[in-house]
CSV table of C-alpha atoms and ligand atoms in Angstrom, one decimal:
chain,number,residue,atom,x,y,z
A,25,MET,CA,29.1,0.9,60.6
A,26,LYS,CA,27.4,2.0,57.4
A,27,THR,CA,25.8,5.5,57.6
A,28,PHE,CA,24.0,8.0,55.4
A,29,PHE,CA,27.2,8.4,53.5
A,30,ASN,CA,26.8,4.8,52.3
A,31,LEU,CA,23.2,5.5,51.4
A,32,ILE,CA,24.4,8.2,49.1
A,33,GLN,CA,26.9,5.9,47.4
A,34,GLU,CA,24.7,2.7,47.2
A,35,VAL,CA,21.2,4.1,46.8
A,36,GLN,CA,21.2,7.7,45.7
A,37,LYS,CA,24.0,7.7,43.2
A,38,PRO,CA,22.6,4.7,41.1
A,39,GLY,CA,19.2,6.5,41.2
A,40,LEU,CA,17.5,3.9,43.4
A,41,CYS,CA,16.2,6.4,46.1
A,42,HIS,CA,12.4,6.6,45.8
A,43,HIS,CA,12.2,9.5,48.3
A,44,CYS,CA,10.2,7.4,50.9
A,45,GLY,CA,11.7,9.8,53.5
A,46,GLY,CA,12.4,7.0,56.0
A,47,CYS,CA,16.0,7.9,56.6
A,48,VAL,CA,15.2,11.6,57.2
A,49,THR,CA,12.2,10.9,59.4
A,50,PHE,CA,14.0,8.4,61.6
A,51,CYS,CA,17.1,10.6,62.0
A,52,THR,CA,14.9,13.6,62.9
A,53,ALA,CA,12.7,11.7,65.3
A,54,ILE,CA,15.3,9.7,67.2
A,55,ASN,CA,18.6,11.4,66.7
A,56,TYR,CA,19.7,15.0,66.3
A,57,GLY,CA,18.4,15.7,62.8
A,58,ALA,CA,21.5,15.4,60.7
A,59,LEU,CA,19.3,14.9,57.5
A,60,GLU,CA,16.7,16.9,55.6
A,61,LEU,CA,14.7,16.6,52.3
A,62,GLY,CA,16.4,18.6,49.7
A,63,ASP,CA,14.9,20.8,46.9
A,64,ASP,CA,14.6,17.8,44.7
A,65,GLY,CA,12.8,15.7,47.3
A,66,LYS,CA,15.9,13.6,48.0
A,67,PRO,CA,17.3,13.3,51.5
A,68,ARG,CA,20.6,15.0,52.1
A,69,TYR,CA,22.8,16.0,55.0
A,70,LYS,CA,21.5,19.1,56.8
A,71,GLU,CA,24.2,19.3,59.4
A,72,ILE,CA,26.7,16.5,58.9
A,73,GLU,CA,28.3,17.1,62.3
A,74,LYS,CA,25.0,16.1,64.0
A,75,CYS,CA,25.4,12.6,62.6
A,76,ILE,CA,26.3,10.2,65.4
A,77,GLU,CA,27.0,7.4,62.9
A,78,CYS,CA,24.3,5.1,64.4
A,79,GLY,CA,23.8,3.5,61.0
A,80,LEU,CA,20.0,3.2,61.5
A,81,CYS,CA,19.1,5.3,58.4
A,82,TYR,CA,21.1,2.8,56.4
A,83,SER,CA,19.4,-0.3,57.9
A,84,ILE,CA,15.8,1.0,57.4
A,85,CYS,CA,16.2,2.0,53.8
A,86,PRO,CA,14.0,-0.3,51.7
A,87,GLU,CA,16.7,-0.4,49.0
A,88,ILE,CA,19.1,-2.0,51.5
A,89,HIS,CA,18.5,-5.6,52.1
A,90,GLU,CA,20.1,-6.0,55.6
A,91,LEU,CA,16.8,-6.3,57.4
A,92,GLU,CA,14.8,-8.0,54.6
A,93,GLU,CA,14.7,-11.5,56.1
A,94,GLU,CA,13.8,-10.2,59.5
A,95,THR,CA,11.1,-8.0,58.1
A,96,LYS,CA,9.7,-10.8,56.0
A,97,ARG,CA,9.7,-13.1,59.1
A,98,MET,CA,7.9,-10.4,61.1
A,99,VAL,CA,5.0,-10.2,58.7
A,100,SER,CA,5.0,-14.0,57.8
A,101,TRP,CA,5.8,-13.1,54.2
A,102,SER,CA,5.6,-15.9,51.7
A,103,ALA,CA,6.3,-16.1,47.9
A,104,PRO,CA,5.2,-15.1,45.4
A,105,MET,CA,3.7,-11.8,46.7
A,106,GLY,CA,3.5,-11.9,50.5
A,107,ARG,CA,1.0,-13.4,52.9
A,108,ILE,CA,-2.6,-13.6,51.7
A,109,LEU,CA,-5.3,-14.5,54.1
A,110,GLY,CA,-8.2,-13.6,51.9
A,111,THR,CA,-9.3,-11.4,49.0
A,112,THR,CA,-12.5,-9.5,48.7
A,113,VAL,CA,-14.2,-6.8,46.7
A,114,ALA,CA,-16.0,-4.1,48.6
A,115,ARG,CA,-17.1,-0.5,48.8
A,116,ALA,CA,-18.0,2.1,51.4
A,117,ALA,CA,-21.6,1.8,52.7
A,118,ASP,CA,-21.8,5.6,53.2
A,119,PRO,CA,-22.7,7.3,49.8
A,120,GLU,CA,-20.6,10.3,50.8
A,121,VAL,CA,-17.5,8.3,51.3
A,122,LEU,CA,-18.1,6.3,48.2
A,123,ALA,CA,-18.5,9.5,46.1
A,124,ARG,CA,-15.2,10.8,47.4
A,125,GLY,CA,-13.3,7.6,47.1
A,126,THR,CA,-10.7,6.8,44.4
A,127,ASP,CA,-12.3,3.4,43.8
A,128,GLY,CA,-14.8,2.1,46.3
A,129,GLY,CA,-13.8,4.4,49.2
A,130,VAL,CA,-12.8,1.4,51.3
A,131,VAL,CA,-9.6,2.9,52.7
A,132,THR,CA,-11.5,5.9,54.0
A,133,ALA,CA,-14.5,3.8,55.2
A,134,LEU,CA,-12.1,1.6,57.3
A,135,LEU,CA,-10.2,4.6,58.7
A,136,LEU,CA,-13.5,6.1,59.8
A,137,HIS,CA,-14.7,2.8,61.2
A,138,LEU,CA,-11.5,2.5,63.3
A,139,PHE,CA,-11.8,6.2,64.4
A,140,ASP,CA,-15.4,5.9,65.4
A,141,LEU,CA,-14.7,2.8,67.5
A,142,GLY,CA,-11.8,4.7,69.2
A,143,ARG,CA,-9.3,2.2,67.9
A,144,ILE,CA,-7.1,5.0,66.4
A,145,ASP,CA,-6.4,8.6,67.4
A,146,GLY,CA,-5.5,9.6,63.9
A,147,ALA,CA,-4.3,8.5,60.5
A,148,ILE,CA,-1.5,9.5,58.2
A,149,VAL,CA,-3.2,10.1,54.9
A,150,SER,CA,-2.5,12.5,52.0
A,151,ARG,CA,-4.8,15.4,51.5
A,152,ARG,CA,-5.5,17.8,48.7
A,153,VAL,CA,-4.1,21.3,49.5
A,154,GLY,CA,-5.2,23.0,46.3
A,155,ASN,CA,-6.0,22.2,42.7
A,156,PHE,CA,-3.9,19.1,41.9
A,157,ARG,CA,-1.8,19.4,45.0
A,158,ARG,CA,-1.5,16.9,47.8
A,159,TRP,CA,0.5,16.8,51.0
A,160,PRO,CA,0.9,14.1,53.7
A,161,TRP,CA,-1.3,14.8,56.7
A,162,LEU,CA,-1.8,13.4,60.2
A,163,ALA,CA,-5.6,13.5,60.2
A,164,VAL,CA,-7.0,13.6,63.8
A,165,THR,CA,-10.7,14.1,63.2
A,166,ARG,CA,-13.4,12.4,61.2
A,167,ASP,CA,-13.7,15.3,58.8
A,168,GLU,CA,-10.0,15.4,58.2
A,169,ILE,CA,-10.0,11.7,57.3
A,170,LEU,CA,-12.9,12.2,55.0
A,171,GLU,CA,-11.3,15.2,53.4
A,172,ALA,CA,-8.2,13.1,52.4
A,173,ALA,CA,-10.2,10.5,50.4
A,174,GLY,CA,-9.4,10.1,46.8
A,175,PHE,CA,-6.3,10.2,44.6
A,176,HIS,CA,-5.2,13.0,42.3
A,177,PHE,CA,-2.3,14.1,40.3
A,178,ASP,CA,-0.8,16.8,42.4
A,179,THR,CA,1.9,19.4,42.4
A,180,MET,CA,5.2,17.7,43.3
A,181,HIS,CA,5.2,17.2,47.0
A,182,GLY,CA,6.1,20.5,48.7
A,183,MET,CA,8.5,21.4,45.9
A,184,THR,CA,6.8,24.8,45.8
A,185,HIS,CA,8.0,25.1,49.4
A,186,PHE,CA,11.5,24.5,48.3
A,187,SER,CA,12.1,25.6,44.8
A,188,LYS,CA,10.3,27.5,42.0
A,189,VAL,CA,11.9,25.2,39.5
A,190,TYR,CA,9.5,22.4,40.6
A,191,SER,CA,6.4,24.5,41.1
A,192,ASP,CA,5.1,23.4,37.7
A,193,MET,CA,5.8,19.8,38.3
A,194,TYR,CA,3.0,17.4,39.0
A,195,SER,CA,3.4,14.1,40.9
A,196,THR,CA,1.4,11.2,42.3
A,197,PHE,CA,3.9,10.9,45.2
A,198,SER,CA,3.3,12.1,48.7
A,199,PRO,CA,6.1,11.5,51.3
A,200,SER,CA,3.8,10.2,53.9
A,201,VAL,CA,6.5,8.6,56.1
A,202,VAL,CA,7.8,12.1,56.9
A,203,GLU,CA,4.5,12.7,58.7
A,204,LEU,CA,5.6,10.2,61.4
A,205,GLY,CA,7.4,13.2,63.0
A,206,GLU,CA,3.9,14.7,63.7
A,207,VAL,CA,2.9,11.4,65.5
A,208,THR,CA,5.8,11.8,67.8
A,209,LYS,CA,5.2,15.6,68.4
A,210,LYS,CA,1.5,15.0,69.1
A,211,ARG,CA,2.4,12.0,71.3
A,212,LEU,CA,-0.2,9.8,69.6
A,213,SER,CA,0.2,6.1,70.1
A,214,ARG,CA,-2.5,4.5,67.9
A,215,VAL,CA,-2.3,5.7,64.4
A,216,ALA,CA,-3.2,4.1,61.0
A,217,PHE,CA,-0.9,4.7,58.0
A,218,VAL,CA,-1.9,4.8,54.4
A,219,GLY,CA,0.9,4.6,51.8
A,220,THR,CA,2.5,3.0,48.8
A,221,PRO,CA,4.3,-0.4,49.1
A,222,CYS,CA,7.8,1.2,49.5
A,223,GLN,CA,6.5,3.4,52.4
A,224,ILE,CA,4.9,0.4,54.2
A,225,ASN,CA,8.2,-1.5,53.7
A,226,SER,CA,10.2,1.4,55.2
A,227,LEU,CA,7.8,1.5,58.2
A,228,ARG,CA,8.1,-2.3,58.7
A,229,ARG,CA,11.8,-2.0,58.8
A,230,MET,CA,11.6,0.6,61.5
A,231,GLU,CA,9.2,-1.7,63.4
A,232,ALA,CA,11.6,-4.6,63.0
A,233,LEU,CA,14.2,-2.5,64.7
A,234,GLY,CA,11.8,-1.4,67.4
A,235,ILE,CA,12.1,2.3,66.6
A,236,VAL,CA,9.8,4.5,68.5
A,237,PRO,CA,7.5,6.3,66.0
A,238,ALA,CA,6.9,3.1,64.0
A,239,GLY,CA,5.6,1.4,67.1
A,240,SER,CA,2.7,3.9,67.1
A,241,ILE,CA,1.5,2.8,63.7
A,242,LYS,CA,-1.0,0.1,64.5
A,243,PHE,CA,-2.6,-0.4,61.1
A,244,HIS,CA,-0.6,-0.5,57.8
A,245,LEU,CA,-2.9,0.2,54.8
A,246,GLY,CA,-1.0,-0.3,51.6
A,247,LEU,CA,-2.0,0.9,48.1
A,248,PHE,CA,-1.2,-1.2,45.0
A,249,CYS,CA,1.3,0.7,43.0
A,250,THR,CA,2.6,0.5,39.4
A,251,GLY,CA,4.8,3.6,40.0
A,252,ASN,CA,4.8,7.2,40.8
A,253,PHE,CA,4.7,9.7,38.0
A,254,HIS,CA,6.2,13.1,37.7
A,255,PHE,CA,5.3,15.4,34.9
A,256,GLY,CA,5.5,19.0,34.0
A,257,PRO,CA,3.5,21.3,31.6
A,258,LYS,CA,4.8,19.7,28.5
A,259,GLU,CA,3.8,16.2,29.6
A,260,ARG,CA,0.4,17.5,30.8
A,261,ALA,CA,-0.3,19.0,27.4
A,262,ARG,CA,0.7,15.7,25.7
A,263,LEU,CA,-1.7,13.7,28.0
A,264,GLU,CA,-4.5,16.2,27.2
A,265,GLU,CA,-3.8,15.7,23.5
A,266,VAL,CA,-3.6,11.9,23.6
A,267,GLY,CA,-6.6,11.6,25.9
A,268,ASN,CA,-8.7,14.4,24.3
A,269,PHE,CA,-9.5,16.3,27.5
A,270,HIS,CA,-8.6,19.4,29.4
A,271,TRP,CA,-7.1,19.4,32.9
A,272,ASP,CA,-9.7,21.9,34.1
A,273,GLU,CA,-12.5,19.5,33.4
A,274,VAL,CA,-10.9,16.6,35.3
A,275,ARG,CA,-12.8,15.5,38.4
A,276,LYS,CA,-10.6,12.5,39.4
A,277,VAL,CA,-7.6,10.5,38.2
A,278,ASN,CA,-7.1,6.9,38.9
A,279,VAL,CA,-4.5,4.3,38.0
A,280,LYS,CA,-5.7,0.7,37.3
A,281,GLU,CA,-4.7,-1.4,34.3
A,282,GLU,CA,-4.8,2.0,32.6
A,283,LEU,CA,-4.7,5.6,33.6
A,284,LEU,CA,-8.4,6.7,34.0
A,285,ILE,CA,-9.2,10.3,33.7
A,286,HIS,CA,-12.7,11.0,35.1
A,287,LEU,CA,-14.2,14.2,33.7
A,288,THR,CA,-16.8,16.5,35.3
A,289,ASN,CA,-19.3,15.6,32.6
A,290,GLY,CA,-19.2,11.9,33.7
A,291,GLN,CA,-17.1,10.7,30.8
A,292,ILE,CA,-14.0,8.6,31.5
A,293,ARG,CA,-10.9,8.7,29.3
A,294,SER,CA,-8.5,5.8,29.5
A,295,LEU,CA,-4.9,6.0,28.5
A,296,PRO,CA,-2.5,3.0,28.4
A,297,LEU,CA,0.1,3.2,31.1
A,298,ASP,CA,2.7,3.0,28.4
A,299,HIS,CA,2.0,6.7,27.8
A,300,LEU,CA,3.3,7.4,31.3
A,301,ASN,CA,6.5,5.3,31.1
A,302,CYS,CA,8.7,8.3,30.3
A,303,MET,CA,7.1,10.1,33.4
A,304,LYS,CA,7.7,7.3,35.8
A,305,ARG,CA,10.0,8.1,38.6
A,306,PHE,CA,13.4,6.5,37.9
A,307,ALA,CA,13.6,4.6,41.1
A,308,CYS,CA,10.1,3.1,40.6
A,309,ARG,CA,11.5,1.1,37.6
A,310,TYR,CA,13.6,-0.9,40.0
A,311,CYS,CA,10.7,-1.6,42.5
A,312,ASP,CA,9.3,-5.1,42.7
A,313,ASP,CA,6.4,-4.6,45.1
A,314,TYR,CA,3.1,-4.0,43.4
A,315,SER,CA,0.6,-5.2,46.0
A,316,ALA,CA,2.0,-3.7,49.3
A,317,GLU,CA,3.2,-7.1,50.5
A,318,PHE,CA,4.1,-5.9,54.0
A,319,ALA,CA,0.7,-4.2,54.8
A,320,ASP,CA,-2.1,-5.5,57.0
A,321,LEU,CA,-4.5,-4.8,54.2
A,322,SER,CA,-3.7,-3.9,50.5
A,323,PHE,CA,-6.1,-2.0,48.2
A,324,GLY,CA,-6.4,-1.3,44.6
A,325,GLY,CA,-8.9,-0.8,41.8
A,326,ILE,CA,-7.6,-3.6,39.5
A,327,GLY,CA,-9.7,-6.7,39.3
A,328,ALA,CA,-12.8,-4.9,40.7
A,329,PRO,CA,-15.7,-3.4,38.8
A,330,GLU,CA,-15.8,0.4,38.5
A,331,GLY,CA,-16.6,2.0,41.9
A,332,TRP,CA,-15.4,-1.0,43.9
A,333,THR,CA,-12.0,-1.8,45.6
A,334,THR,CA,-10.1,-5.0,45.6
A,335,VAL,CA,-8.9,-5.8,49.1
A,336,ILE,CA,-6.3,-8.3,50.2
A,337,ALA,CA,-6.1,-9.2,53.9
A,338,ARG,CA,-2.5,-10.0,54.8
A,339,SER,CA,-2.5,-10.2,58.6
A,340,PRO,CA,-5.0,-11.5,61.2
A,341,LEU,CA,-5.4,-7.8,62.3
A,342,GLY,CA,-6.3,-6.7,58.7
A,343,ARG,CA,-8.7,-9.6,58.3
A,344,ALA,CA,-10.4,-8.7,61.7
A,345,ILE,CA,-10.9,-5.0,60.8
A,346,LEU,CA,-12.5,-6.1,57.5
A,347,ALA,CA,-14.8,-8.6,59.2
A,348,ASP,CA,-15.7,-5.9,61.8
A,349,ALA,CA,-16.6,-3.3,59.2
A,350,ARG,CA,-18.5,-5.6,56.9
A,351,GLY,CA,-22.2,-5.0,56.9
A,352,THR,CA,-21.9,-1.6,58.7
A,353,ASP,CA,-19.4,0.7,57.2
A,354,LEU,CA,-18.4,-1.7,54.3
A,355,GLU,CA,-20.6,-3.3,51.7
A,356,GLN,CA,-19.1,-6.5,50.4
A,357,PHE,CA,-19.7,-7.3,46.7
A,358,ASN,CA,-22.5,-9.8,46.4
A,359,PHE,CA,-20.6,-12.8,45.2
A,360,LYS,CA,-23.8,-14.7,44.4
A,361,ASP,CA,-23.9,-12.4,41.3
A,362,ASP,CA,-20.3,-13.4,40.3
A,363,PRO,CA,-18.9,-16.2,42.4
A,364,GLN,CA,-15.5,-16.0,40.7
A,365,LEU,CA,-14.9,-12.3,41.1
A,366,ALA,CA,-12.6,-12.4,44.2
A,367,HIS,CA,-10.6,-15.2,42.6
A,368,ARG,CA,-10.2,-13.3,39.3
A,369,ALA,CA,-9.3,-10.1,41.2
A,370,LEU,CA,-6.5,-11.9,43.0
A,371,ALA,CA,-5.3,-13.5,39.8
A,372,THR,CA,-5.2,-10.1,38.2
A,373,VAL,CA,-3.2,-8.6,41.1
A,374,MET,CA,-0.8,-11.6,40.9
A,375,GLU,CA,-0.3,-11.1,37.2
A,376,TRP,CA,0.6,-7.4,37.7
A,377,SER,CA,2.8,-8.2,40.6
A,378,ASP,CA,4.7,-10.8,38.6
A,379,LYS,CA,5.1,-8.3,35.7
A,380,LYS,CA,6.5,-5.7,38.1
A,381,LYS,CA,8.9,-8.2,39.6
A,382,THR,CA,10.2,-9.5,36.3
A,383,HIS,CA,10.7,-5.9,35.0
A,384,ALA,CA,12.5,-4.9,38.2
A,385,GLN,CA,14.8,-7.9,38.0
A,386,ALA,CA,15.7,-7.0,34.4
A,387,MET,CA,16.4,-3.4,35.4
A,388,HIS,CA,18.6,-4.5,38.3
A,389,ARG,CA,20.6,-6.8,36.0
A,390,GLU,CA,21.1,-3.9,33.6
A,391,LEU,CA,22.2,-1.7,36.5
A,392,GLU,CA,24.7,-4.3,37.7
A,393,LYS,CA,26.1,-4.7,34.2
A,394,SER,CA,26.6,-0.9,33.8
A,395,VAL,CA,28.3,-0.7,37.2
A,396,GLN,CA,30.6,-3.6,36.3
A,397,LEU,CA,31.4,-1.9,33.0
A,398,LYS,CA,32.3,1.4,34.7
A,399,ALA,CA,34.4,-0.5,37.3
B,410,FAD,C1,0.9,6.5,43.6
B,410,FAD,C2,-0.3,5.5,43.5
B,410,FAD,C3,-0.3,4.5,42.5
B,410,FAD,C4,-1.3,3.6,42.5
B,410,FAD,N1,-1.3,2.6,41.5
B,410,FAD,C5,-2.3,1.7,41.4
B,410,FAD,C6,-2.3,0.7,40.4
B,410,FAD,O1,-1.4,0.7,39.6
B,410,FAD,N2,-3.4,-0.2,40.4
B,410,FAD,C7,-4.3,-0.1,41.3
B,410,FAD,O2,-5.2,-1.0,41.3
B,410,FAD,N3,-4.4,0.8,42.3
B,410,FAD,C8,-3.4,1.7,42.4
B,410,FAD,N4,-3.4,2.7,43.4
B,410,FAD,C9,-4.4,2.6,44.5
B,410,FAD,C10,-5.7,3.2,44.1
B,410,FAD,O3,-5.5,4.4,43.5
B,410,FAD,C11,-6.6,3.5,45.4
B,410,FAD,O4,-5.8,4.2,46.3
B,410,FAD,C12,-7.0,2.2,46.0
B,410,FAD,O5,-7.8,1.4,45.2
B,410,FAD,C13,-7.9,2.6,47.3
B,410,FAD,O6,-9.1,3.1,46.8
B,410,FAD,P1,-10.3,3.5,47.8
B,410,FAD,O7,-11.3,4.2,47.0
B,410,FAD,O8,-10.6,2.3,48.6
B,410,FAD,O9,-9.5,4.5,48.7
B,410,FAD,P2,-9.9,6.0,49.3
B,410,FAD,O10,-11.0,5.9,50.2
B,410,FAD,O11,-10.0,6.9,48.1
B,410,FAD,O12,-8.6,6.4,50.1
B,410,FAD,C14,-7.4,6.5,49.5
B,410,FAD,C15,-6.4,6.9,50.6
B,410,FAD,O13,-5.1,7.0,50.0
B,410,FAD,C16,-4.5,8.2,50.4
B,410,FAD,N5,-3.6,8.7,49.3
B,410,FAD,C17,-4.0,9.2,48.1
B,410,FAD,N6,-2.9,9.5,47.3
B,410,FAD,C18,-1.9,9.1,48.0
B,410,FAD,C19,-0.5,9.1,47.8
B,410,FAD,N7,0.0,9.6,46.6
B,410,FAD,N8,0.3,8.6,48.7
B,410,FAD,C20,-0.1,8.1,49.9
B,410,FAD,N9,-1.5,8.1,50.2
B,410,FAD,C21,-2.3,8.6,49.3
B,410,FAD,C22,-5.7,9.2,50.6
B,410,FAD,O14,-5.3,10.2,51.5
B,410,FAD,C23,-6.7,8.2,51.2
B,410,FAD,O15,-6.5,8.1,52.6
B,410,FAD,C24,-2.4,3.6,43.4
B,410,FAD,C25,-2.3,4.6,44.4
B,410,FAD,C26,-1.3,5.5,44.5
B,410,FAD,C27,-1.3,6.6,45.6
B,411,SF4,S1,22.7,10.0,62.9
B,411,SF4,FE1,22.3,7.9,62.4
B,411,SF4,S2,20.3,8.0,61.3
B,411,SF4,FE2,21.2,10.1,61.3
B,411,SF4,S3,22.4,10.3,59.4
B,411,SF4,FE3,23.8,9.6,61.0
B,411,SF4,S4,23.8,7.4,60.7
B,411,SF4,FE4,22.0,8.1,59.7
B,412,SF4,S1,15.3,5.5,53.2
B,412,SF4,FE1,14.0,6.1,51.5
B,412,SF4,S2,14.5,8.3,51.2
B,412,SF4,FE2,16.1,7.4,52.4
B,412,SF4,S3,17.7,6.8,50.9
B,412,SF4,FE3,16.4,5.0,51.2
B,412,SF4,S4,14.8,5.1,49.6
B,412,SF4,FE4,15.8,7.1,49.7
B,413,SF4,S1,6.7,1.9,42.3
B,413,SF4,FE1,5.4,2.6,44.0
B,413,SF4,S2,6.1,1.3,45.7
B,413,SF4,FE2,7.6,1.2,44.2
B,413,SF4,S3,9.2,2.7,44.7
B,413,SF4,FE3,7.7,3.6,43.3
B,413,SF4,S4,6.2,4.6,44.6
B,413,SF4,FE4,7.3,3.2,45.8
């Protein structure tokens, strides 16, 4: 039976762990809590003697491909980038939600829609906890869901909790899967989850195994993802210089085809994502999922006009929520004005998805070569 020891050898040592937190969450929720997140955000043994060698942390890790075929079957995945039942461009009907949203505020509008209808008791989101700081959060009220709208560059998730070394580090990552523990503690059984493609993947593997907290996640809302970025004061200063702005005048940050820095004076600075390559988390260079292929609905800004969100429906459930919210909480783009917009948006997502897969394949080949050379 392969256990966390094998995850260290096969995933952590080659640098493939993207800190989704799945292994720690599962072990804590179901077993005796042999694992914890370390100072550097990586999972590690907390009390090795509590490990019962069940092997489940190994099976659910998105970097381990044991459950891949089963998970793909479960969500009716098909090439090249997962199941697609429809693509649309939309925005929140409520001006307050729209103003707070990263793009069109669609994720928040749908969460509020589900909450108001009594379809969910809460949602795992990621809220701001200070200037440029964000933390995963099980939101259980309307106001809490609304508070978590948007996307910011934030202090590295909880690193200030663990270590002063990381207190100056900024990151786009929020270990939302870890918040599943709260779902169990609060005994909620109908929760929506918002997260990056790797986090959705980890949840789906837990679901494929029939693991308890994952069964409480009824709606999987995935965000498109080029990568997560970690950066410190030096990189922040460089971005300020290249983009000609100061961080204290930044209202919102967004990643689309470029990094978009929205300033309080209404101006937007755009920086090519190449400038962020050196700040990209190492494991993200090996990731091949751009469009949250295992979600019920996937969301991103690319392909959509400013202030709108591109939405891909991937499951009948996702499609039904969209249809239900359309015309009340969601405003769909008027396609009479641009009949090809949804088609172009999907083509753009496919192009970025393909780019990410090609890059990940090349990186994996390099890694295999270096492993063979060392052997
Ligand atoms: C790390 C990251 C990288 C991204 N890269 C791209 C990209 O390359 N191209 C692209 O088109 N779109 C990207 N997105 C998605 C995009 O930023 C928007 O989240 C998406 O378009 C939805 O916008 P919205 O206005 O509809 O959502 P909103 O209504 O603003 O809701 C966003 C939801 O996401 C949650 N959230 C915010 N940050 C995080 C986080 N770090 N981890 C988990 N949940 C979070 C919020 O709590 C909120 O519930 C990325 C998102 C993230 C978090
Ligand atoms: S108890 Fe199971 S889930 Fe926890 S570390 Fe050991 S093998 Fe992994
Ligand atoms: S489950 Fe997630 S956090 Fe755990 S080893 Fe795998 S990638 Fe890393
Ligand atoms: S690129 Fe995005 S989805 Fe992939 S490992 Fe990094 S954070 Fe996760």
